[in-house]
PDB file of C-alpha atoms in Angstrom:
ATOM      1  CA  MET S  10     -15.833  13.616 -19.006  1.00  0.00           C
ATOM      2  CA  LYS S  11     -13.919  16.945 -19.492  1.00  0.00           C
ATOM      3  CA  LYS S  12     -10.901  17.768 -17.495  1.00  0.00           C
ATOM      4  CA  ASN S  13     -11.457  19.845 -14.322  1.00  0.00           C
ATOM      5  CA  GLN S  14     -15.177  18.940 -14.326  1.00  0.00           C
ATOM      6  CA  ILE S  15     -14.388  17.367 -10.836  1.00  0.00           C
ATOM      7  CA  LYS S  16     -12.630  19.641  -8.495  1.00  0.00           C
ATOM      8  CA  LYS S  17     -10.941  17.222  -6.006  1.00  0.00           C
ATOM      9  CA  VAL S  18     -10.318  13.467  -5.895  1.00  0.00           C
ATOM     10  CA  THR S  19      -8.578  11.955  -2.915  1.00  0.00           C
ATOM     11  CA  ILE S  20      -6.444   8.840  -3.049  1.00  0.00           C
ATOM     12  CA  LEU S  21      -5.492   7.094   0.254  1.00  0.00           C
ATOM     13  CA  GLY S  22      -2.186   5.536  -0.302  1.00  0.00           C
ATOM     14  CA  ALA S  23       0.779   6.667  -2.234  1.00  0.00           C
ATOM     15  CA  GLY S  24       2.372   3.133  -3.506  1.00  0.00           C
ATOM     16  CA  ALA S  25       2.637   2.030  -7.137  1.00  0.00           C
ATOM     17  CA  TRP S  26      -1.173   1.425  -7.460  1.00  0.00           C
ATOM     18  CA  GLY S  27      -2.281   4.600  -5.757  1.00  0.00           C
ATOM     19  CA  THR S  28       0.209   6.599  -7.794  1.00  0.00           C
ATOM     20  CA  ALA S  29      -1.035   4.935 -10.872  1.00  0.00           C
ATOM     21  CA  LEU S  30      -4.758   5.659 -10.122  1.00  0.00           C
ATOM     22  CA  ALA S  31      -3.817   9.549  -9.287  1.00  0.00           C
ATOM     23  CA  HIS S  32      -2.273   9.605 -12.832  1.00  0.00           C
ATOM     24  CA  LEU S  33      -5.444   8.481 -14.262  1.00  0.00           C
ATOM     25  CA  PHE S  34      -7.688  10.685 -12.326  1.00  0.00           C
ATOM     26  CA  SER S  35      -5.370  13.666 -12.878  1.00  0.00           C
ATOM     27  CA  SER S  36      -6.807  14.063 -16.376  1.00  0.00           C
ATOM     28  CA  VAL S  37     -10.556  14.516 -15.137  1.00  0.00           C
ATOM     29  CA  ALA S  38     -10.035  16.293 -11.928  1.00  0.00           C
ATOM     30  CA  GLU S  39      -8.766  19.779 -11.198  1.00  0.00           C
ATOM     31  CA  LYS S  40      -6.753  18.386  -8.178  1.00  0.00           C
ATOM     32  CA  VAL S  41      -5.919  14.912  -7.127  1.00  0.00           C
ATOM     33  CA  PHE S  42      -4.833  14.654  -3.439  1.00  0.00           C
ATOM     34  CA  LEU S  43      -2.659  11.656  -2.794  1.00  0.00           C
ATOM     35  CA  TRP S  44      -2.256  10.773   0.772  1.00  0.00           C
ATOM     36  CA  ALA S  45       1.296   9.468   1.688  1.00  0.00           C
ATOM     37  CA  TYR S  46       2.663   8.632   5.059  1.00  0.00           C
ATOM     38  CA  GLU S  47       6.316   8.745   4.133  1.00  0.00           C
ATOM     39  CA  GLN S  48       8.049  12.055   3.847  1.00  0.00           C
ATOM     40  CA  SER S  49      10.375  11.462   1.326  1.00  0.00           C
ATOM     41  CA  VAL S  50       7.607  10.017  -1.082  1.00  0.00           C
ATOM     42  CA  LEU S  51       5.611  13.156  -0.381  1.00  0.00           C
ATOM     43  CA  ASP S  52       8.361  15.534  -0.970  1.00  0.00           C
ATOM     44  CA  GLU S  53       9.309  14.047  -4.263  1.00  0.00           C
ATOM     45  CA  ILE S  54       5.942  13.869  -5.592  1.00  0.00           C
ATOM     46  CA  ASN S  55       5.317  17.716  -4.645  1.00  0.00           C
ATOM     47  CA  GLN S  56       8.689  18.873  -5.759  1.00  0.00           C
ATOM     48  CA  GLN S  57       9.901  16.644  -8.562  1.00  0.00           C
ATOM     49  CA  HIS S  58       6.564  15.203  -9.686  1.00  0.00           C
ATOM     50  CA  SER S  59       7.673  11.661  -9.565  1.00  0.00           C
ATOM     51  CA  ASN S  60       7.553   8.652  -7.332  1.00  0.00           C
ATOM     52  CA  HIS S  61      10.919   6.705  -7.631  1.00  0.00           C
ATOM     53  CA  LYS S  62      10.267   4.442  -4.644  1.00  0.00           C
ATOM     54  CA  TYR S  63       7.101   2.880  -5.689  1.00  0.00           C
ATOM     55  CA  LEU S  64       6.864   3.724  -9.633  1.00  0.00           C
ATOM     56  CA  ALA S  65      10.123   4.771 -11.163  1.00  0.00           C
ATOM     57  CA  GLY S  66      10.680   6.191 -14.520  1.00  0.00           C
ATOM     58  CA  TYR S  67       7.231   8.082 -14.854  1.00  0.00           C
ATOM     59  CA  GLN S  68       6.337  11.864 -14.525  1.00  0.00           C
ATOM     60  CA  LEU S  69       3.424  12.672 -12.919  1.00  0.00           C
ATOM     61  CA  GLU S  70       0.956  15.725 -13.477  1.00  0.00           C
ATOM     62  CA  LYS S  71       1.608  18.915 -11.481  1.00  0.00           C
ATOM     63  CA  ASN S  72      -2.171  18.713 -10.368  1.00  0.00           C
ATOM     64  CA  ILE S  73      -1.222  15.686  -8.023  1.00  0.00           C
ATOM     65  CA  ILE S  74      -0.622  16.823  -4.588  1.00  0.00           C
ATOM     66  CA  ALA S  75       0.779  14.703  -2.133  1.00  0.00           C
ATOM     67  CA  THR S  76       0.027  15.340   1.713  1.00  0.00           C
ATOM     68  CA  SER S  77       0.382  13.395   4.881  1.00  0.00           C
ATOM     69  CA  ASP S  78      -2.427  15.276   6.452  1.00  0.00           C
ATOM     70  CA  LEU S  79      -5.650  12.976   6.340  1.00  0.00           C
ATOM     71  CA  GLN S  80      -7.989  15.994   7.180  1.00  0.00           C
ATOM     72  CA  GLU S  81      -6.363  17.998   4.238  1.00  0.00           C
ATOM     73  CA  ALA S  82      -6.603  15.167   1.748  1.00  0.00           C
ATOM     74  CA  CYS S  83     -10.289  14.348   2.448  1.00  0.00           C
ATOM     75  CA  ASP S  84     -11.805  17.794   3.074  1.00  0.00           C
ATOM     76  CA  ASN S  85     -14.339  18.478   0.259  1.00  0.00           C
ATOM     77  CA  THR S  86     -13.488  15.665  -1.741  1.00  0.00           C
ATOM     78  CA  GLN S  87     -15.947  14.449  -4.362  1.00  0.00           C
ATOM     79  CA  ILE S  88     -14.509  10.931  -4.633  1.00  0.00           C
ATOM     80  CA  LEU S  89     -12.413   8.948  -2.169  1.00  0.00           C
ATOM     81  CA  ILE S  90     -10.200   6.127  -3.239  1.00  0.00           C
ATOM     82  CA  GLU S  91      -8.447   3.744  -1.047  1.00  0.00           C
ATOM     83  CA  ALA S  92      -5.100   2.072  -2.360  1.00  0.00           C
ATOM     84  CA  ILE S  93      -3.972   0.824   0.886  1.00  0.00           C
ATOM     85  CA  PRO S  94      -2.624  -2.733   1.733  1.00  0.00           C
ATOM     86  CA  MET S  95      -5.448  -4.576   3.450  1.00  0.00           C
ATOM     87  CA  VAL S  96      -3.349  -5.002   6.693  1.00  0.00           C
ATOM     88  CA  HIS S  97      -3.519  -1.069   7.136  1.00  0.00           C
ATOM     89  CA  LEU S  98      -6.864  -0.442   5.902  1.00  0.00           C
ATOM     90  CA  ALA S  99      -8.594  -0.479   9.207  1.00  0.00           C
ATOM     91  CA  SER S 100      -6.008   1.553  11.066  1.00  0.00           C
ATOM     92  CA  VAL S 101      -6.096   4.368   8.395  1.00  0.00           C
ATOM     93  CA  MET S 102      -9.921   4.342   8.456  1.00  0.00           C
ATOM     94  CA  LYS S 103      -9.969   4.990  12.273  1.00  0.00           C
ATOM     95  CA  LYS S 104      -8.234   8.364  11.749  1.00  0.00           C
ATOM     96  CA  ILE S 105     -10.864   9.653   8.915  1.00  0.00           C
ATOM     97  CA  ASP S 106     -13.831  11.635  10.348  1.00  0.00           C
ATOM     98  CA  LYS S 107     -16.914   9.960   9.102  1.00  0.00           C
ATOM     99  CA  LYS S 108     -18.169  13.529   7.692  1.00  0.00           C
ATOM    100  CA  HIS S 109     -15.451  13.207   4.848  1.00  0.00           C
ATOM    101  CA  PHE S 110     -16.993  10.070   3.172  1.00  0.00           C
ATOM    102  CA  LEU S 111     -20.857  10.708   3.693  1.00  0.00           C
ATOM    103  CA  ASP S 112     -22.843  10.464   0.384  1.00  0.00           C
ATOM    104  CA  ILE S 113     -19.672  10.257  -1.900  1.00  0.00           C
ATOM    105  CA  PRO S 114     -18.555   7.415  -4.199  1.00  0.00           C
ATOM    106  CA  PHE S 115     -15.878   5.350  -2.132  1.00  0.00           C
ATOM    107  CA  VAL S 116     -13.657   3.452  -4.582  1.00  0.00           C
ATOM    108  CA  VAL S 117     -12.276   0.137  -3.069  1.00  0.00           C
ATOM    109  CA  THR S 118      -8.987  -1.380  -4.632  1.00  0.00           C
ATOM    110  CA  SER S 119      -7.542  -3.182  -1.521  1.00  0.00           C
ATOM    111  CA  LYS S 120      -7.299  -7.105  -2.065  1.00  0.00           C
ATOM    112  CA  GLY S 121      -7.259  -9.360   1.193  1.00  0.00           C
ATOM    113  CA  VAL S 122      -9.124 -10.134   4.193  1.00  0.00           C
ATOM    114  CA  HIS S 123      -9.141  -8.519   7.653  1.00  0.00           C
ATOM    115  CA  SER S 124      -8.355 -10.496  10.736  1.00  0.00           C
ATOM    116  CA  LYS S 125      -9.717 -13.842  11.736  1.00  0.00           C
ATOM    117  CA  ASN S 126     -13.233 -12.793  10.844  1.00  0.00           C
ATOM    118  CA  LEU S 127     -12.159 -12.800   7.162  1.00  0.00           C
ATOM    119  CA  LEU S 128     -13.817  -9.492   6.166  1.00  0.00           C
ATOM    120  CA  LEU S 129     -13.501  -8.574   2.554  1.00  0.00           C
ATOM    121  CA  PRO S 130     -12.534  -4.913   2.121  1.00  0.00           C
ATOM    122  CA  THR S 131     -16.220  -3.703   1.568  1.00  0.00           C
ATOM    123  CA  GLU S 132     -17.379  -5.503   4.495  1.00  0.00           C
ATOM    124  CA  LEU S 133     -14.663  -3.966   6.756  1.00  0.00           C
ATOM    125  CA  LEU S 134     -15.466  -0.623   5.240  1.00  0.00           C
ATOM    126  CA  GLN S 135     -19.144  -0.823   6.183  1.00  0.00           C
ATOM    127  CA  THR S 136     -18.040  -1.206   9.904  1.00  0.00           C
ATOM    128  CA  PHE S 137     -16.944   2.464   9.549  1.00  0.00           C
ATOM    129  CA  GLY S 138     -20.329   3.706   8.496  1.00  0.00           C
ATOM    130  CA  LEU S 139     -19.994   3.616   4.676  1.00  0.00           C
ATOM    131  CA  SER S 140     -23.070   2.313   2.986  1.00  0.00           C
ATOM    132  CA  LEU S 141     -23.226  -0.386   0.470  1.00  0.00           C
ATOM    133  CA  ASN S 142     -24.199   1.717  -2.377  1.00  0.00           C
ATOM    134  CA  GLN S 143     -21.472   4.179  -1.830  1.00  0.00           C
ATOM    135  CA  LEU S 144     -18.585   1.349  -2.315  1.00  0.00           C
ATOM    136  CA  VAL S 145     -17.453   0.818  -6.018  1.00  0.00           C
ATOM    137  CA  VAL S 146     -14.899  -2.093  -6.234  1.00  0.00           C
ATOM    138  CA  VAL S 147     -12.261  -1.630  -8.860  1.00  0.00           C
ATOM    139  CA  VAL S 148     -10.345  -4.586  -9.817  1.00  0.00           C
ATOM    140  CA  GLY S 149      -8.732  -6.432 -12.731  1.00  0.00           C
ATOM    141  CA  PRO S 150      -5.367  -7.705 -14.325  1.00  0.00           C
ATOM    142  CA  THR S 151      -3.703  -4.431 -14.401  1.00  0.00           C
ATOM    143  CA  PHE S 152       0.243  -3.771 -13.213  1.00  0.00           C
ATOM    144  CA  ALA S 153       0.554  -0.005 -12.542  1.00  0.00           C
ATOM    145  CA  LYS S 154       3.646   0.447 -14.831  1.00  0.00           C
ATOM    146  CA  GLU S 155       1.586  -0.528 -17.842  1.00  0.00           C
ATOM    147  CA  ILE S 156      -1.215   1.736 -16.842  1.00  0.00           C
ATOM    148  CA  MET S 157       1.295   4.710 -16.828  1.00  0.00           C
ATOM    149  CA  LYS S 158       2.648   3.545 -20.088  1.00  0.00           C
ATOM    150  CA  GLY S 159      -0.970   3.670 -21.491  1.00  0.00           C
ATOM    151  CA  ASP S 160      -0.954  -0.053 -22.418  1.00  0.00           C
ATOM    152  CA  VAL S 161      -4.257  -2.082 -23.067  1.00  0.00           C
ATOM    153  CA  SER S 162      -5.742  -2.973 -19.838  1.00  0.00           C
ATOM    154  CA  GLY S 163      -9.140  -4.059 -18.326  1.00  0.00           C
ATOM    155  CA  PHE S 164     -11.155  -3.162 -15.175  1.00  0.00           C
ATOM    156  CA  CYS S 165     -14.191  -4.672 -13.653  1.00  0.00           C
ATOM    157  CA  ILE S 166     -16.213  -2.130 -11.827  1.00  0.00           C
ATOM    158  CA  ALA S 167     -18.693  -3.738  -9.175  1.00  0.00           C
ATOM    159  CA  SER S 168     -21.115  -1.980  -7.151  1.00  0.00           C
ATOM    160  CA  GLN S 169     -24.639  -2.181  -5.792  1.00  0.00           C
ATOM    161  CA  SER S 170     -25.174   1.360  -7.437  1.00  0.00           C
ATOM    162  CA  VAL S 171     -25.628   1.454 -10.972  1.00  0.00           C
ATOM    163  CA  ASP S 172     -25.115   5.119 -10.946  1.00  0.00           C
ATOM    164  CA  ASN S 173     -21.790   5.244  -8.986  1.00  0.00           C
ATOM    165  CA  ALA S 174     -20.662   2.433 -11.073  1.00  0.00           C
ATOM    166  CA  GLN S 175     -21.224   4.150 -14.170  1.00  0.00           C
ATOM    167  CA  TYR S 176     -19.862   7.383 -12.772  1.00  0.00           C
ATOM    168  CA  ILE S 177     -16.408   5.842 -11.838  1.00  0.00           C
ATOM    169  CA  GLY S 178     -16.357   3.877 -15.136  1.00  0.00           C
ATOM    170  CA  ASN S 179     -16.939   6.968 -17.166  1.00  0.00           C
ATOM    171  CA  LEU S 180     -13.980   8.677 -15.304  1.00  0.00           C
ATOM    172  CA  LEU S 181     -11.775   5.618 -15.882  1.00  0.00           C
ATOM    173  CA  ASP S 182     -12.782   5.035 -19.490  1.00  0.00           C
ATOM    174  CA  ARG S 183      -9.958   5.454 -21.926  1.00  0.00           C
ATOM    175  CA  LYS S 184      -9.222   4.252 -25.541  1.00  0.00           C
ATOM    176  CA  HIS S 185      -6.866   1.681 -24.028  1.00  0.00           C
ATOM    177  CA  ILE S 186      -8.785   0.642 -21.065  1.00  0.00           C
ATOM    178  CA  SER S 187     -11.891  -1.795 -21.255  1.00  0.00           C
ATOM    179  CA  VAL S 188     -14.434  -1.334 -18.545  1.00  0.00           C
ATOM    180  CA  THR S 189     -16.756  -3.965 -17.692  1.00  0.00           C
ATOM    181  CA  TYR S 190     -19.593  -3.709 -15.044  1.00  0.00           C
ATOM    182  CA  SER S 191     -21.081  -6.039 -12.377  1.00  0.00           C
ATOM    183  CA  ASP S 192     -23.298  -5.961  -9.324  1.00  0.00           C
ATOM    184  CA  ASP S 193     -21.309  -8.870  -7.848  1.00  0.00           C
ATOM    185  CA  ILE S 194     -19.171  -7.128  -5.203  1.00  0.00           C
ATOM    186  CA  ILE S 195     -18.307 -10.502  -3.564  1.00  0.00           C
ATOM    187  CA  GLY S 196     -17.183 -12.203  -6.743  1.00  0.00           C
ATOM    188  CA  ALA S 197     -15.217  -9.134  -7.626  1.00  0.00           C
ATOM    189  CA  GLN S 198     -13.102  -9.169  -4.377  1.00  0.00           C
ATOM    190  CA  ILE S 199     -12.874 -12.931  -3.962  1.00  0.00           C
ATOM    191  CA  GLY S 200     -10.892 -13.123  -7.165  1.00  0.00           C
ATOM    192  CA  GLY S 201      -8.611 -10.513  -5.924  1.00  0.00           C
ATOM    193  CA  VAL S 202      -7.985 -12.103  -2.673  1.00  0.00           C
ATOM    194  CA  LEU S 203      -7.475 -15.995  -3.677  1.00  0.00           C
ATOM    195  CA  LYS S 204      -5.422 -15.024  -6.965  1.00  0.00           C
ATOM    196  CA  ASN S 205      -2.685 -13.825  -4.721  1.00  0.00           C
ATOM    197  CA  ILE S 206      -2.399 -17.205  -3.016  1.00  0.00           C
ATOM    198  CA  ILE S 207      -2.295 -18.962  -6.176  1.00  0.00           C
ATOM    199  CA  ALA S 208       0.329 -16.742  -7.416  1.00  0.00           C
ATOM    200  CA  LEU S 209       2.343 -17.347  -4.264  1.00  0.00           C
ATOM    201  CA  GLY S 210       2.086 -21.095  -5.102  1.00  0.00           C
ATOM    202  CA  VAL S 211       2.809 -20.896  -8.937  1.00  0.00           C
ATOM    203  CA  GLY S 212       5.903 -18.810  -8.023  1.00  0.00           C
ATOM    204  CA  MET S 213       6.934 -21.525  -5.457  1.00  0.00           C
ATOM    205  CA  LEU S 214       6.999 -24.121  -8.522  1.00  0.00           C
ATOM    206  CA  MET S 215       8.706 -21.915 -10.658  1.00  0.00           C
ATOM    207  CA  GLY S 216      11.561 -21.263  -8.158  1.00  0.00           C
ATOM    208  CA  GLN S 217      11.994 -25.018  -8.017  1.00  0.00           C
ATOM    209  CA  GLY S 218      12.399 -25.060 -11.967  1.00  0.00           C
ATOM    210  CA  ALA S 219       8.988 -26.161 -12.693  1.00  0.00           C
ATOM    211  CA  GLY S 220       8.342 -26.515 -16.527  1.00  0.00           C
ATOM    212  CA  GLU S 221       5.353 -24.981 -18.336  1.00  0.00           C
ATOM    213  CA  ASN S 222       3.503 -28.388 -18.264  1.00  0.00           C
ATOM    214  CA  LEU S 223       3.434 -28.217 -14.383  1.00  0.00           C
ATOM    215  CA  ARG S 224       2.584 -24.471 -14.095  1.00  0.00           C
ATOM    216  CA  ALA S 225      -0.532 -24.942 -16.488  1.00  0.00           C
ATOM    217  CA  LEU S 226      -1.397 -27.605 -14.176  1.00  0.00           C
ATOM    218  CA  ALA S 227      -0.979 -25.407 -11.004  1.00  0.00           C
ATOM    219  CA  LEU S 228      -2.966 -22.637 -12.762  1.00  0.00           C
ATOM    220  CA  VAL S 229      -6.027 -24.974 -13.647  1.00  0.00           C
ATOM    221  CA  LYS S 230      -6.048 -26.392 -10.125  1.00  0.00           C
ATOM    222  CA  GLY S 231      -5.696 -23.080  -8.588  1.00  0.00           C
ATOM    223  CA  PHE S 232      -8.621 -21.730 -10.473  1.00  0.00           C
ATOM    224  CA  GLN S 233     -10.815 -24.572  -9.781  1.00  0.00           C
ATOM    225  CA  GLU S 234     -10.282 -23.857  -6.136  1.00  0.00           C
ATOM    226  CA  LEU S 235     -10.886 -19.912  -6.640  1.00  0.00           C
ATOM    227  CA  TYR S 236     -14.018 -20.762  -8.551  1.00  0.00           C
ATOM    228  CA  LEU S 237     -15.201 -23.247  -6.031  1.00  0.00           C
ATOM    229  CA  TYR S 238     -14.616 -20.963  -3.037  1.00  0.00           C
ATOM    230  CA  GLY S 239     -16.250 -18.017  -5.012  1.00  0.00           C
ATOM    231  CA  LEU S 240     -19.448 -19.863  -5.602  1.00  0.00           C
ATOM    232  CA  TYR S 241     -19.214 -21.046  -2.013  1.00  0.00           C
ATOM    233  CA  LYS S 242     -19.385 -17.288  -1.030  1.00  0.00           C
ATOM    234  CA  GLY S 243     -22.369 -16.442  -3.355  1.00  0.00           C
ATOM    235  CA  SER S 244     -20.346 -15.086  -6.341  1.00  0.00           C
ATOM    236  CA  LYS S 245     -21.588 -15.133  -9.837  1.00  0.00           C
ATOM    237  CA  GLN S 246     -20.020 -17.373 -12.399  1.00  0.00           C
ATOM    238  CA  GLU S 247     -19.402 -14.833 -14.942  1.00  0.00           C
ATOM    239  CA  THR S 248     -17.426 -12.739 -12.416  1.00  0.00           C
ATOM    240  CA  LEU S 249     -15.253 -15.528 -11.524  1.00  0.00           C
ATOM    241  CA  VAL S 250     -14.356 -16.331 -15.061  1.00  0.00           C
ATOM    242  CA  GLY S 251     -13.864 -12.768 -16.290  1.00  0.00           C
ATOM    243  CA  VAL S 252     -11.162 -10.168 -15.587  1.00  0.00           C
ATOM    244  CA  ALA S 253     -11.793  -9.909 -11.944  1.00  0.00           C
ATOM    245  CA  GLY S 254     -11.108 -13.484 -11.331  1.00  0.00           C
ATOM    246  CA  LEU S 255      -9.505 -15.723 -13.975  1.00  0.00           C
ATOM    247  CA  GLY S 256      -7.888 -12.587 -15.541  1.00  0.00           C
ATOM    248  CA  ASP S 257      -6.307 -11.273 -12.469  1.00  0.00           C
ATOM    249  CA  MET S 258      -5.124 -14.603 -11.379  1.00  0.00           C
ATOM    250  CA  LEU S 259      -3.434 -15.286 -14.739  1.00  0.00           C
ATOM    251  CA  LEU S 260      -1.694 -11.973 -14.528  1.00  0.00           C
ATOM    252  CA  THR S 261      -0.514 -12.315 -11.029  1.00  0.00           C
ATOM    253  CA  SER S 262       0.593 -15.795 -11.349  1.00  0.00           C
ATOM    254  CA  LEU S 263       2.561 -15.793 -14.670  1.00  0.00           C
ATOM    255  CA  SER S 264       4.602 -12.688 -13.943  1.00  0.00           C
ATOM    256  CA  ARG S 265       7.628 -12.342 -11.400  1.00  0.00           C
ATOM    257  CA  THR S 266       6.682  -8.685 -11.537  1.00  0.00           C
ATOM    258  CA  SER S 267       3.966  -9.663  -9.413  1.00  0.00           C
ATOM    259  CA  LYS S 268       5.105  -9.394  -5.682  1.00  0.00           C
ATOM    260  CA  ASN S 269       3.260 -12.633  -4.626  1.00  0.00           C
ATOM    261  CA  CYS S 270       4.807 -14.758  -7.438  1.00  0.00           C
ATOM    262  CA  LYS S 271       8.373 -13.146  -6.930  1.00  0.00           C
ATOM    263  CA  ALA S 272       8.131 -14.153  -3.113  1.00  0.00           C
ATOM    264  CA  GLY S 273       6.947 -17.532  -4.046  1.00  0.00           C
ATOM    265  CA  PHE S 274       9.865 -17.802  -6.450  1.00  0.00           C
ATOM    266  CA  MET S 275      12.423 -17.024  -3.587  1.00  0.00           C
ATOM    267  CA  VAL S 276      10.754 -19.778  -1.315  1.00  0.00           C
ATOM    268  CA  GLY S 277      11.159 -22.312  -4.202  1.00  0.00           C
ATOM    269  CA  GLU S 278      14.508 -21.562  -4.869  1.00  0.00           C
ATOM    270  CA  GLY S 279      15.491 -22.102  -1.139  1.00  0.00           C
ATOM    271  CA  HIS S 280      15.999 -18.236  -0.371  1.00  0.00           C
ATOM    272  CA  ARG S 281      13.128 -17.863   2.133  1.00  0.00           C
ATOM    273  CA  GLU S 282      14.805 -15.504   4.184  1.00  0.00           C
ATOM    274  CA  LEU S 283      14.775 -13.049   0.996  1.00  0.00           C
ATOM    275  CA  VAL S 284      11.149 -12.346   1.282  1.00  0.00           C
ATOM    276  CA  LYS S 285      11.484 -10.302   4.392  1.00  0.00           C
ATOM    277  CA  LYS S 286      14.533  -8.488   3.273  1.00  0.00           C
ATOM    278  CA  THR S 287      13.192  -7.784  -0.122  1.00  0.00           C
ATOM    279  CA  PHE S 288       9.615  -6.359   0.755  1.00  0.00           C
ATOM    280  CA  THR S 289       8.891  -3.752   3.145  1.00  0.00           C
ATOM    281  CA  ALA S 290       5.768  -5.590   4.143  1.00  0.00           C
ATOM    282  CA  LEU S 291       4.750  -9.157   3.150  1.00  0.00           C
ATOM    283  CA  PRO S 292       2.902  -9.493  -0.243  1.00  0.00           C
ATOM    284  CA  GLU S 293      -0.870  -9.950   0.347  1.00  0.00           C
ATOM    285  CA  GLY S 294      -1.124 -13.512  -0.417  1.00  0.00           C
ATOM    286  CA  CYS S 295       1.310 -14.527   2.329  1.00  0.00           C
ATOM    287  CA  ASN S 296      -0.972 -13.118   5.070  1.00  0.00           C
ATOM    288  CA  THR S 297      -4.128 -13.858   3.328  1.00  0.00           C
ATOM    289  CA  VAL S 298      -3.297 -17.503   2.959  1.00  0.00           C
ATOM    290  CA  LYS S 299      -2.632 -17.846   6.762  1.00  0.00           C
ATOM    291  CA  LEU S 300      -5.876 -16.054   7.673  1.00  0.00           C
ATOM    292  CA  TYR S 301      -7.921 -18.419   5.510  1.00  0.00           C
ATOM    293  CA  PHE S 302      -6.176 -21.601   6.609  1.00  0.00           C
ATOM    294  CA  GLU S 303      -6.483 -20.917  10.319  1.00  0.00           C
ATOM    295  CA  ASN S 304     -10.162 -19.656  10.154  1.00  0.00           C
ATOM    296  CA  ASP S 305     -11.957 -21.227   7.416  1.00  0.00           C
ATOM    297  CA  LEU S 306     -12.880 -24.858   7.578  1.00  0.00           C
ATOM    298  CA  PHE S 307     -14.023 -24.808   3.934  1.00  0.00           C
ATOM    299  CA  PHE S 308     -10.656 -23.537   2.929  1.00  0.00           C
ATOM    300  CA  GLN S 309      -8.854 -26.407   4.680  1.00  0.00           C
ATOM    301  CA  THR S 310     -10.935 -29.269   3.569  1.00  0.00           C
ATOM    302  CA  ASN S 311     -11.791 -28.162  -0.065  1.00  0.00           C
ATOM    303  CA  MET S 312      -8.750 -26.250  -1.442  1.00  0.00           C
ATOM    304  CA  PRO S 313      -5.648 -28.704  -1.336  1.00  0.00           C
ATOM    305  CA  PHE S 314      -3.570 -26.640  -3.489  1.00  0.00           C
ATOM    306  CA  CYS S 315      -4.078 -23.188  -1.529  1.00  0.00           C
ATOM    307  CA  SER S 316      -3.675 -25.129   1.623  1.00  0.00           C
ATOM    308  CA  ALA S 317      -0.261 -26.610   0.530  1.00  0.00           C
ATOM    309  CA  VAL S 318       0.901 -23.008  -0.149  1.00  0.00           C
ATOM    310  CA  TYR S 319       0.063 -22.215   3.616  1.00  0.00           C
ATOM    311  CA  ARG S 320       2.315 -25.165   4.718  1.00  0.00           C
ATOM    312  CA  VAL S 321       5.081 -24.357   2.663  1.00  0.00           C
ATOM    313  CA  PHE S 322       5.184 -20.607   3.480  1.00  0.00           C
ATOM    314  CA  TRP S 323       4.158 -20.755   7.099  1.00  0.00           C
ATOM    315  CA  LEU S 324       5.121 -24.150   8.278  1.00  0.00           C
ATOM    316  CA  GLU S 325       8.270 -24.242   6.021  1.00  0.00           C
ATOM    317  CA  GLU S 326       7.266 -27.513   4.566  1.00  0.00           C
ATOM    318  CA  ASP S 327       9.067 -28.948   1.324  1.00  0.00           C
ATOM    319  CA  PRO S 328       7.631 -27.057  -1.749  1.00  0.00           C
ATOM    320  CA  ASN S 329       7.561 -30.524  -3.350  1.00  0.00           C
ATOM    321  CA  ILE S 330       4.193 -31.164  -1.589  1.00  0.00           C
ATOM    322  CA  LEU S 331       2.724 -28.606  -4.013  1.00  0.00           C
ATOM    323  CA  VAL S 332       3.721 -31.174  -6.813  1.00  0.00           C
ATOM    324  CA  THR S 333       2.350 -34.134  -4.855  1.00  0.00           C
ATOM    325  CA  VAL S 334      -1.106 -32.253  -4.430  1.00  0.00           C
ATOM    326  CA  LEU S 335      -1.174 -31.547  -8.143  1.00  0.00           C
ATOM    327  CA  GLN S 336      -0.292 -35.130  -9.055  1.00  0.00           C
ATOM    328  CA  ALA S 337      -3.349 -36.424  -6.798  1.00  0.00           C
TER     329      ALA S 337
END
């Protein structure tokens, strides 16, 4: 795909991941509009071509244009990409006129569930008038900083539309980026949702000083529960054991660069109060585990490790219950 073959791409969300995606698409689009709600972030992107708050140390291309005006961001765009925390996705979508996303590919990167109905991102977006064929889920074990550095990474692109999946995949394809395709939209999202809970739990164990043996045991148990729940929801086995499931879980759970693992580490160390002080918003796994435990009987009765994460984080029980679960 030649640069500037696409006139305009829009990315909703100027956090680390939205900024990294803007960087990738800036090489294949004439203009990339990046919607940001923080004026200081917006000004820095437009004036200094950087985003120190969320992705410090990297220079952005000059064809990345930040705006706080959703109308300006979405008007006449050819591809719409959301990179918004799940807790805010619905409120942002309510402000966008449907005319802006009719008949264009809509890329989904949020990881989480919405409200007690436990709607996955694609399920929530369909309530705003988007068709399933428009939606393209892009997931995988990828940290924004490594994307910016050009490190080898892998994406899973899942869609009911082969054409839309291939279209987005071709735009993301690089020598250092491996792209795999799937029609398993549910499986691609389930992995991204549950891996945050598992990472939160593994972080709690790390904060307690758990050795590598115990961490490995937690990863095995966590993945067994992710796999079981994925099959329960109709996911394909190959999706769950690929980059969208196992791959994403391993990356998020083994690195304290991960917000969820870092938050868990603080709780395990006995510094629970630091979580709210450190993060502008709670990491996705914190809210997700609460929604699942309180609204999904299958989760409560068949996922003891993930349920223990809920009890430690929200009921403030002793993190040692995680070890008890793993020894059972």
